[in-house]
Coordinates of N, CA and C in Angstrom, one line a residue:
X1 N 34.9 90.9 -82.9 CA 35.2 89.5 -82.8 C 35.1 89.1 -81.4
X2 N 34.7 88.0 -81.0 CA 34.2 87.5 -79.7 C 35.1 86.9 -79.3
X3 N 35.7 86.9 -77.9 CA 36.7 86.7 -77.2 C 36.7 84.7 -77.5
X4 N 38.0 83.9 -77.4 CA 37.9 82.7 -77.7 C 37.3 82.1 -76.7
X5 N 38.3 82.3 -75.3 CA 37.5 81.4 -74.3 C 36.3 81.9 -74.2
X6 N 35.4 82.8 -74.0 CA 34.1 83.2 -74.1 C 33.7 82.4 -74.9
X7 N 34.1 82.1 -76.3 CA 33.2 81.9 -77.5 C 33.0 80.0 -77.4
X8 N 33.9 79.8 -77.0 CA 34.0 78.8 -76.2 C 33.1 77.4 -75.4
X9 N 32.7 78.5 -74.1 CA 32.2 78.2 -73.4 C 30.1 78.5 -73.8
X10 N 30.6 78.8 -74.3 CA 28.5 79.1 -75.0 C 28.4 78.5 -76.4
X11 N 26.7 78.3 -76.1 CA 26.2 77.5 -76.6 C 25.6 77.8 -78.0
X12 N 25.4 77.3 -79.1 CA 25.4 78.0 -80.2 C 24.0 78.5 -80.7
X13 N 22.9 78.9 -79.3 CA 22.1 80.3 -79.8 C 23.0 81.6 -78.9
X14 N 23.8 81.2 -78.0 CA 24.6 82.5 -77.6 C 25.8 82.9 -78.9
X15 N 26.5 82.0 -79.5 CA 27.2 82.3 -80.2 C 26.5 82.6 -81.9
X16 N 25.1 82.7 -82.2 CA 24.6 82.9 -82.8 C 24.0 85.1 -82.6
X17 N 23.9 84.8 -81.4 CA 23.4 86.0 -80.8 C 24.7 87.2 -80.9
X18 N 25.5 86.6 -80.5 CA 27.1 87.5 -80.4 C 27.3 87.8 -82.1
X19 N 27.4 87.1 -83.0 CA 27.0 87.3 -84.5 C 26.3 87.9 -84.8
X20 N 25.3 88.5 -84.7 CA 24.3 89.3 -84.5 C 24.7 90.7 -84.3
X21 N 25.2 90.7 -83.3 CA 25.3 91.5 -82.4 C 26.4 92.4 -82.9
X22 N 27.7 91.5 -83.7 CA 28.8 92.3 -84.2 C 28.5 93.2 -85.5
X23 N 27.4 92.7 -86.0 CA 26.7 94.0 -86.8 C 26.5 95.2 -86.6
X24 N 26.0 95.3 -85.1 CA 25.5 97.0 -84.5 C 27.0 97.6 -84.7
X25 N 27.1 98.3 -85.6 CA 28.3 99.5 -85.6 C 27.6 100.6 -84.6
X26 N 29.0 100.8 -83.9 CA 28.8 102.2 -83.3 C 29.0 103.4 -84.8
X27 N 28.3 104.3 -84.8 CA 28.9 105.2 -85.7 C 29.8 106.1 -85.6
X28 N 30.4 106.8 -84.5 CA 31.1 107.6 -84.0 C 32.7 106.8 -84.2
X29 N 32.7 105.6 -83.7 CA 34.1 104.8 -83.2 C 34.3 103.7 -84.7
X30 N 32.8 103.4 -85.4 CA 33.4 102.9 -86.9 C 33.2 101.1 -86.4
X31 N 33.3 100.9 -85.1 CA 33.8 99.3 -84.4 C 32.4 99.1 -84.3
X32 N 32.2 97.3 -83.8 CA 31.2 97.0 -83.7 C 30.7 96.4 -81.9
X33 N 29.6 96.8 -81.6 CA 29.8 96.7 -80.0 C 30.0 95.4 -79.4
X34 N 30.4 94.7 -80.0 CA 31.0 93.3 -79.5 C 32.4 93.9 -79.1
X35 N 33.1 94.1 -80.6 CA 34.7 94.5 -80.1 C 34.9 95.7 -79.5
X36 N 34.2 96.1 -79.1 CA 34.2 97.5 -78.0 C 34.2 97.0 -76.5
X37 N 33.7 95.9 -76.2 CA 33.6 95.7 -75.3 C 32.5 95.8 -74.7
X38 N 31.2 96.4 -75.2 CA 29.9 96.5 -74.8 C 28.5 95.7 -74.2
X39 N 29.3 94.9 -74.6 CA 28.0 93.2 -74.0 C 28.6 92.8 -72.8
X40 N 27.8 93.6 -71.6 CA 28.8 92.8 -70.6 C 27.9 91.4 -70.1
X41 N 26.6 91.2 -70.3 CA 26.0 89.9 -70.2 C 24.7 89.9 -71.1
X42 N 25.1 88.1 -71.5 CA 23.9 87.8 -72.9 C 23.3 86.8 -71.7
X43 N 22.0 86.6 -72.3 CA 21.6 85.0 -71.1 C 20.7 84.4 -72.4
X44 N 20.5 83.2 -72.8 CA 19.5 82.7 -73.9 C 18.5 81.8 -73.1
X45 N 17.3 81.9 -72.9 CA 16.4 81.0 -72.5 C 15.1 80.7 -73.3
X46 N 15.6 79.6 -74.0 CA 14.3 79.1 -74.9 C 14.4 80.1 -76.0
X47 N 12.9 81.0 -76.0 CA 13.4 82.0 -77.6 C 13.6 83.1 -76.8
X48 N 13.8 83.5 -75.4 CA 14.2 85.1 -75.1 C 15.7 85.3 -74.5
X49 N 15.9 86.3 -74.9 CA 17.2 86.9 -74.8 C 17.2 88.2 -74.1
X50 N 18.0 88.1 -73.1 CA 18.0 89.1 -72.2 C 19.6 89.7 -72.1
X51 N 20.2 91.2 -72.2 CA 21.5 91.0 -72.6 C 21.5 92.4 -71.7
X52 N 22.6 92.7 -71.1 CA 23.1 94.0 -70.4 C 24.0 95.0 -71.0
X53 N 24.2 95.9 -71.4 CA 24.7 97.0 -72.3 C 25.4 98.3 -71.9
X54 N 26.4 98.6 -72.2 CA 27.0 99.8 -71.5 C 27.4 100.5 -72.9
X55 N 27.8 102.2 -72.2 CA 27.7 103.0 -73.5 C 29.2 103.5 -73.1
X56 N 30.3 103.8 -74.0 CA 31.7 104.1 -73.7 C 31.6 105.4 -73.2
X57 N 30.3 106.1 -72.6 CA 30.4 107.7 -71.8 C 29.0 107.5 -71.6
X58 N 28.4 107.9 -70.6 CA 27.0 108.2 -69.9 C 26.8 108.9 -71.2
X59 N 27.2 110.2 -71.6 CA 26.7 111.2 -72.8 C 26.7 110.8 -74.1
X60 N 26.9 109.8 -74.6 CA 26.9 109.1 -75.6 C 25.8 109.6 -76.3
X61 N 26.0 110.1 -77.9 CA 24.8 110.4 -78.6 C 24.2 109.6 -79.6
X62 N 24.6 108.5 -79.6 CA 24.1 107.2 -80.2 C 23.3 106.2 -79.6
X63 N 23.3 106.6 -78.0 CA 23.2 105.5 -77.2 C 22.1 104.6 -77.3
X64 N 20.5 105.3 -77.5 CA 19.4 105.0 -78.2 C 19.6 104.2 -79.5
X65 N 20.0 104.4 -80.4 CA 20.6 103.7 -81.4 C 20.7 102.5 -81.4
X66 N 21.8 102.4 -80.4 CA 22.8 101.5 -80.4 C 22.2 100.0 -79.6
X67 N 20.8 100.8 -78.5 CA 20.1 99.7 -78.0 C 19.3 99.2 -78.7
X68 N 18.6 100.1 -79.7 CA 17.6 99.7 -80.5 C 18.4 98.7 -81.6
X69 N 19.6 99.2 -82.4 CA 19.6 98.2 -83.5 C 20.2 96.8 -82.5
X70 N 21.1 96.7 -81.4 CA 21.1 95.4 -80.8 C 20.1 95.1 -80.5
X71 N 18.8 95.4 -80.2 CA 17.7 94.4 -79.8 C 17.0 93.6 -81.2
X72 N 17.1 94.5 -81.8 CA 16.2 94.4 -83.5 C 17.8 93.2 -84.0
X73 N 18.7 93.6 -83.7 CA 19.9 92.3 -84.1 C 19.4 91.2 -83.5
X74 N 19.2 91.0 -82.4 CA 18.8 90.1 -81.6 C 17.5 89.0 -82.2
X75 N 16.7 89.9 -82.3 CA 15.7 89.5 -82.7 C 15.3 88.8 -84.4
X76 N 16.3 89.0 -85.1 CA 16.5 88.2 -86.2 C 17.6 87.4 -86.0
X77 N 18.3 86.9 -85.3 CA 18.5 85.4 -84.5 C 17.5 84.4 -85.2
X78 N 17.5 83.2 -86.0 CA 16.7 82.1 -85.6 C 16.4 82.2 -84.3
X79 N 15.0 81.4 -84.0 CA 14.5 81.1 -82.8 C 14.2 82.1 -81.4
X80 N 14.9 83.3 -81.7 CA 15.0 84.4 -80.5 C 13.6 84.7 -81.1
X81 N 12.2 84.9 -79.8 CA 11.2 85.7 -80.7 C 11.0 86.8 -79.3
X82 N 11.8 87.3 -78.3 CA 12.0 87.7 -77.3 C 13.3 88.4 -77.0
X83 N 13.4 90.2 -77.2 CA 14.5 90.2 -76.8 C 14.6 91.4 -75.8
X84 N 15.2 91.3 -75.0 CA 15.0 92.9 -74.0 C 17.0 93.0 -73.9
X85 N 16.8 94.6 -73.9 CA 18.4 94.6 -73.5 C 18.2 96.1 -72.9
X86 N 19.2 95.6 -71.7 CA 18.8 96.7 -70.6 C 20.6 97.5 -70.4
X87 N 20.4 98.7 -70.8 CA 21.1 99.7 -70.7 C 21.8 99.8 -69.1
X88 N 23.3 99.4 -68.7 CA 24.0 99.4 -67.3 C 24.9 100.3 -67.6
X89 N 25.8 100.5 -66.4 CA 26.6 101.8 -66.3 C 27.6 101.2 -65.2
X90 N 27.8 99.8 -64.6 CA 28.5 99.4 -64.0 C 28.5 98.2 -64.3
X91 N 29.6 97.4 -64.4 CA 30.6 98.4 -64.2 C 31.1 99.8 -65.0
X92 N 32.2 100.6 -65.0 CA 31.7 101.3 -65.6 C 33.0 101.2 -67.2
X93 N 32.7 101.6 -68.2 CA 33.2 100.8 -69.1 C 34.5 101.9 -69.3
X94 N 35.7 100.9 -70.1 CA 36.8 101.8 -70.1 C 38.0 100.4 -70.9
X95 N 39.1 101.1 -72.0 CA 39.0 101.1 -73.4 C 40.0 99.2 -72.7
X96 N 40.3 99.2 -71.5 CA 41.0 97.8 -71.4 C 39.5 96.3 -71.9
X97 N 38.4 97.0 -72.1 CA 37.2 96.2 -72.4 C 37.2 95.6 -73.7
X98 N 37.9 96.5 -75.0 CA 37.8 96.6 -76.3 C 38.4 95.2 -76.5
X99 N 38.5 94.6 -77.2 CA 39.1 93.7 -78.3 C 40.4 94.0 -78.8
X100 N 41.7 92.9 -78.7 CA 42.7 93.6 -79.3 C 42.5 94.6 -80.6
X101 N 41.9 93.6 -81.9 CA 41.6 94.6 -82.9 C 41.1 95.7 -82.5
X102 N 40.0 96.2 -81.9 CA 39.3 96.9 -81.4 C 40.6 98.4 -80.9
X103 N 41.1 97.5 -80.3 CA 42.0 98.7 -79.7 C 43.5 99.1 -80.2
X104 N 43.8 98.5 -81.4 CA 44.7 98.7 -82.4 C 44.3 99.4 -83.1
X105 N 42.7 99.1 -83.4 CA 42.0 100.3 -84.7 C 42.1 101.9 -84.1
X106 N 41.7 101.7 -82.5 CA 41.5 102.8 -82.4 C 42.9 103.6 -81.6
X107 N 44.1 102.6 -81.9 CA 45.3 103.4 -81.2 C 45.9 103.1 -79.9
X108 N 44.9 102.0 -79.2 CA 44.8 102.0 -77.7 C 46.1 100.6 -77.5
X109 N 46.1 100.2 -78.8 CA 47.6 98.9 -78.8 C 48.7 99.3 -79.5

């Protein structure tokens, strides 16, 4: 679930995109990389979408996965016919990122 003030302040192909996006389940953690904390930046211009991505450990064995089904989410968006999402490592991610739910599911509230 997408933070309020965030959800907020964007515009409704971003908050269309973030919808999207709460579909990619991680497999390992069960959550979806929105409430994980994993989107640290979406940008919408015209039909392309460019979004920045972090994995909850460098060694992550989903990580491939997890870029591919967000972009392929992305890309069934209405109007997105452009999506690139670029795998970051900084900052570096850690569980205060998660979503309350997020971190009640997983014990961290």
């Amino acid at each position: 679930m997408t933070d309020v003030s965030r959800e907020d302040a964007m515009g409704e192909e971003e908050r269309a995109c973030y919808a999207a996006l709460e579909q990619v389940v991680d497999p390992e953690l069960g959550l979806d990389v929105v409430s994980l904390g994993l989107i640290y930046r979406l940008a919408v211009q015209g039909g392309e979408v460019e979004m920045d991505m972090t994995m909850t450990s460098p060694g992550c064995p989903v990580a491939e996965q997890l870029l591919l089904e967000a972009n392929n989410a992305l890309l069934k968006v209405p109007g997105v016919e452009r999506a690139r999402v670029n795998l970051v490592w900084s900052p570096a991610w850690t569980p205060e990122m998660m979503s309350l739910e997020a971190k009640m599911a997983l014990g961290f509230a």
